[in-house]
Short mmCIF file of C-alpha atoms in Angstrom, two decimals:
data_model
loop_
_atom_site.label_atom_id
_atom_site.label_comp_id
_atom_site.label_asym_id
_atom_site.label_seq_id
_atom_site.Cartn_x
_atom_site.Cartn_y
_atom_site.Cartn_z
CA MET K 4 73.24 -9.67 48.53
CA ALA K 5 72.31 -8.86 52.12
CA GLY K 6 73.88 -11.42 54.38
CA ALA K 7 74.23 -14.10 51.71
CA LEU K 8 77.54 -15.75 50.89
CA LEU K 9 78.36 -16.15 47.19
CA THR K 10 80.99 -18.69 46.19
CA GLU K 11 82.05 -20.55 43.07
CA GLY K 12 83.83 -23.81 42.47
CA THR K 13 83.92 -27.05 40.54
CA VAL K 14 82.39 -30.42 41.26
CA ALA K 15 83.50 -33.77 39.83
CA VAL K 16 80.71 -35.65 38.04
CA ASP K 17 81.44 -38.87 36.16
CA GLY K 18 85.13 -38.02 36.17
CA GLN K 19 84.55 -34.57 34.66
CA SER K 20 84.71 -31.12 36.18
CA LEU K 21 81.58 -28.94 36.23
CA PHE K 22 81.66 -25.28 37.26
CA TYR K 23 79.05 -23.94 39.67
CA ARG K 24 78.10 -20.80 41.56
CA GLU K 25 76.42 -20.94 44.94
CA ALA K 26 74.62 -18.48 47.19
CA ARG K 27 73.99 -19.47 50.80
CA PRO K 28 71.94 -17.70 53.45
CA GLN K 29 73.57 -16.96 56.80
CA GLN K 30 71.19 -19.32 58.60
CA ALA K 31 70.40 -22.97 57.90
CA PRO K 32 68.80 -23.12 54.42
CA ARG K 33 65.06 -23.54 54.11
CA LEU K 34 65.26 -25.31 50.71
CA ASN K 35 67.99 -26.33 48.26
CA VAL K 36 67.49 -24.96 44.73
CA LEU K 37 69.47 -26.21 41.71
CA LEU K 38 69.36 -23.92 38.67
CA LEU K 39 70.13 -25.21 35.17
CA HIS K 40 70.25 -23.05 32.02
CA GLY K 41 69.53 -22.80 28.29
CA ILE K 42 71.94 -23.23 25.39
CA ARG K 43 72.96 -19.55 25.11
CA PHE K 44 73.25 -19.11 28.87
CA SER K 45 75.18 -20.34 31.92
CA SER K 46 75.26 -20.01 35.70
CA ASP K 47 76.29 -16.40 35.10
CA THR K 48 72.73 -15.72 33.88
CA TRP K 49 71.36 -16.42 37.36
CA LEU K 50 74.12 -14.32 38.93
CA GLN K 51 73.47 -11.28 36.72
CA LEU K 52 69.69 -11.60 37.01
CA ARG K 53 70.15 -11.75 40.81
CA THR K 54 68.16 -14.99 41.07
CA LEU K 55 70.93 -16.49 43.22
CA ALA K 56 70.82 -13.46 45.53
CA VAL K 57 67.02 -13.36 45.68
CA LEU K 58 66.85 -17.04 46.66
CA ALA K 59 69.58 -16.74 49.30
CA ASP K 60 68.01 -13.58 50.74
CA ALA K 61 64.77 -15.56 51.11
CA GLY K 62 66.67 -18.19 53.14
CA HIS K 63 67.33 -20.80 50.45
CA ARG K 64 70.59 -22.39 49.30
CA ALA K 65 70.88 -21.73 45.56
CA VAL K 66 73.34 -23.53 43.28
CA ALA K 67 73.68 -22.81 39.54
CA VAL K 68 75.78 -25.20 37.45
CA ASP K 69 77.27 -24.77 33.99
CA LEU K 70 76.09 -27.76 31.96
CA PRO K 71 78.65 -29.90 30.07
CA GLY K 72 80.05 -28.22 26.97
CA LEU K 73 78.71 -24.80 28.00
CA GLY K 74 79.88 -21.82 30.03
CA ARG K 75 82.84 -22.65 32.23
CA SER K 76 82.12 -26.38 31.87
CA LYS K 77 82.84 -26.26 28.14
CA ASP K 78 85.65 -28.83 28.42
CA ALA K 79 83.27 -31.43 29.86
CA ALA K 80 81.65 -33.82 27.38
CA ALA K 81 77.85 -33.92 27.42
CA PRO K 82 76.36 -37.34 28.23
CA ALA K 83 73.96 -37.09 25.25
CA PRO K 84 73.71 -35.10 21.99
CA VAL K 85 71.91 -31.76 22.25
CA GLY K 86 68.17 -32.32 22.04
CA GLN K 87 68.27 -35.96 23.14
CA PRO K 88 67.32 -37.04 26.67
CA ALA K 89 70.44 -37.57 28.80
CA PRO K 90 70.68 -40.40 31.35
CA GLY K 91 68.86 -39.46 34.55
CA ALA K 92 71.95 -40.66 36.43
CA PHE K 93 73.81 -37.52 35.31
CA LEU K 94 71.76 -35.04 37.37
CA LYS K 95 71.52 -37.62 40.16
CA ALA K 96 75.32 -37.47 40.38
CA VAL K 97 75.26 -33.64 40.34
CA VAL K 98 72.64 -33.44 43.11
CA GLU K 99 74.46 -35.98 45.26
CA ALA K 100 77.91 -34.46 44.71
CA LEU K 101 76.64 -31.04 45.79
CA GLY K 102 74.57 -32.40 48.68
CA LEU K 103 71.35 -30.87 47.38
CA ALA K 104 68.81 -33.68 47.86
CA PRO K 105 65.93 -33.13 48.08
CA ALA K 106 66.36 -30.35 45.52
CA VAL K 107 64.02 -27.88 43.86
CA LEU K 108 65.12 -28.11 40.21
CA VAL K 109 64.77 -25.05 37.94
CA SER K 110 65.09 -26.15 34.32
CA PRO K 111 64.82 -23.78 31.33
CA SER K 112 64.89 -24.70 27.66
CA LEU K 113 67.88 -26.90 26.66
CA SER K 114 68.21 -28.26 30.20
CA GLY K 115 64.98 -30.23 29.75
CA MET K 116 67.15 -32.92 28.14
CA TYR K 117 68.69 -33.40 31.59
CA SER K 118 65.83 -32.60 33.95
CA LEU K 119 63.03 -34.70 32.47
CA PRO K 120 64.85 -38.06 32.61
CA PHE K 121 65.96 -37.17 36.16
CA LEU K 122 62.37 -36.33 37.14
CA PHE K 123 61.09 -39.67 35.84
CA GLN K 124 63.94 -41.85 37.09
CA HIS K 125 64.98 -40.21 40.37
CA GLY K 126 61.99 -38.14 41.48
CA HIS K 127 62.61 -39.13 45.10
CA LEU K 128 65.62 -36.75 45.04
CA LEU K 129 63.37 -33.82 44.10
CA LYS K 130 61.44 -31.56 46.41
CA ALA K 131 59.87 -29.80 43.41
CA TYR K 132 60.32 -29.14 39.69
CA VAL K 133 60.24 -25.75 37.94
CA PRO K 134 60.39 -26.29 34.15
CA VAL K 135 60.68 -23.09 32.10
CA ALA K 136 59.67 -23.97 28.51
CA PRO K 137 62.03 -26.98 28.43
CA ILE K 138 62.91 -29.07 25.39
CA CYS K 139 62.26 -32.83 25.11
CA THR K 140 58.79 -32.78 26.69
CA GLU K 141 57.31 -34.47 23.60
CA LYS K 142 59.61 -37.47 24.02
CA PHE K 143 57.58 -38.87 26.93
CA GLU K 144 54.03 -40.25 27.09
CA ALA K 145 51.19 -38.46 28.89
CA GLU K 146 50.71 -41.52 31.11
CA ARG K 147 54.28 -41.21 32.32
CA TYR K 148 53.78 -37.58 33.29
CA GLY K 149 50.59 -38.56 35.10
CA ARG K 150 52.49 -40.90 37.41
CA VAL K 151 54.82 -38.17 38.68
CA GLU K 152 53.91 -36.86 42.16
CA THR K 153 56.58 -34.13 42.33
CA PRO K 154 55.04 -30.66 42.90
CA THR K 155 55.66 -28.65 39.72
CA LEU K 156 55.51 -24.99 38.71
CA ILE K 157 55.28 -24.77 34.91
CA VAL K 158 56.66 -21.40 33.76
CA TYR K 159 56.53 -19.84 30.30
CA GLY K 160 56.18 -16.48 28.55
CA ASP K 161 52.95 -15.81 26.70
CA GLN K 162 54.96 -14.64 23.66
CA ASP K 163 56.77 -18.00 23.46
CA VAL K 164 54.35 -19.45 20.92
CA GLU K 165 56.50 -22.46 20.02
CA LEU K 166 58.40 -24.13 22.88
CA GLY K 167 56.33 -22.45 25.58
CA GLN K 168 53.04 -23.80 24.22
CA LEU K 169 54.47 -27.19 23.24
CA SER K 170 56.00 -27.81 26.66
CA LEU K 171 52.85 -26.64 28.45
CA GLY K 172 50.76 -29.09 26.44
CA ASN K 173 52.91 -31.99 27.65
CA LEU K 174 53.78 -30.84 31.17
CA ARG K 175 50.14 -30.18 32.10
CA HIS K 176 49.77 -33.98 32.36
CA LEU K 177 51.88 -33.85 35.55
CA ALA K 178 49.64 -34.76 38.46
CA ARG K 179 50.56 -31.91 40.82
CA HIS K 180 51.20 -28.81 38.73
CA GLN K 181 50.59 -25.08 38.77
CA VAL K 182 51.18 -22.70 35.86
CA LEU K 183 52.92 -19.32 35.94
CA VAL K 184 52.48 -17.33 32.72
CA LEU K 185 54.76 -14.29 32.39
CA GLN K 186 52.82 -11.77 30.34
CA GLY K 187 54.69 -10.00 27.55
CA ALA K 188 57.67 -12.36 27.91
CA GLY K 189 59.35 -14.52 25.28
CA HIS K 190 61.21 -17.82 25.49
CA ALA K 191 63.76 -16.69 28.11
CA CYS K 192 60.83 -15.27 30.07
CA TYR K 193 62.81 -14.83 33.32
CA LEU K 194 65.06 -12.31 31.50
CA ASP K 195 62.09 -10.36 30.13
CA LYS K 196 60.18 -10.23 33.42
CA PRO K 197 62.65 -10.82 36.28
CA GLU K 198 60.52 -9.30 39.03
CA GLU K 199 57.49 -11.40 38.13
CA TRP K 200 59.73 -14.48 37.78
CA HIS K 201 61.26 -14.02 41.22
CA ARG K 202 57.92 -13.24 42.84
CA GLY K 203 56.28 -16.35 41.35
CA LEU K 204 59.21 -18.62 42.18
CA LEU K 205 59.42 -17.46 45.81
CA ALA K 206 55.66 -17.86 46.27
CA PHE K 207 55.88 -21.44 44.96
CA LEU K 208 58.83 -22.25 47.25
CA GLN K 209 56.89 -20.88 50.22
CA GLN K 210 54.11 -23.39 49.54
CA LEU K 211 56.62 -26.26 49.75
CA GLU K 212 57.81 -25.50 53.26
#
């Protein structure tokens, strides 16, 4: 990680401890990026994939948290059952505790239960939204998506015929969206096609500056 500083720590959210990893560029950050994860993954996914390094090397501050009950936050209680939308106040507390507002929020799979309520309730804390085949998209009305002004990059793998297609069908109602399809990739499309994932993400972030 050329010139980037990688650290890890914990942050207190609603009286509970959440683990996070952070990569910072040497200069003042261009954007703040918060990375969530799916049910079988953790912040370590973004470390091993080098997404944290890639973002920091491009001049961005990148923070990956372990969600409650998962990874190194497994002792923290989740604010909602898996698959049910969590209170938007949860991610609001995470963003504020880490000083990330306005944040670019990367949200794969399971983490949709956290990111979608946050998007609808506290969109002013978001610079942009990057959903990667998230769950819970069907729990909100098309009209509600249409009222969201947050710039969005919808990402999915073309082999993800279930959640990828379902989430696309709902997320395309967002007013300001682009779509990145990773060819030959499955549900965890960033793992299947990391170079294309990083290239598409960095190009989107460049548009925001």
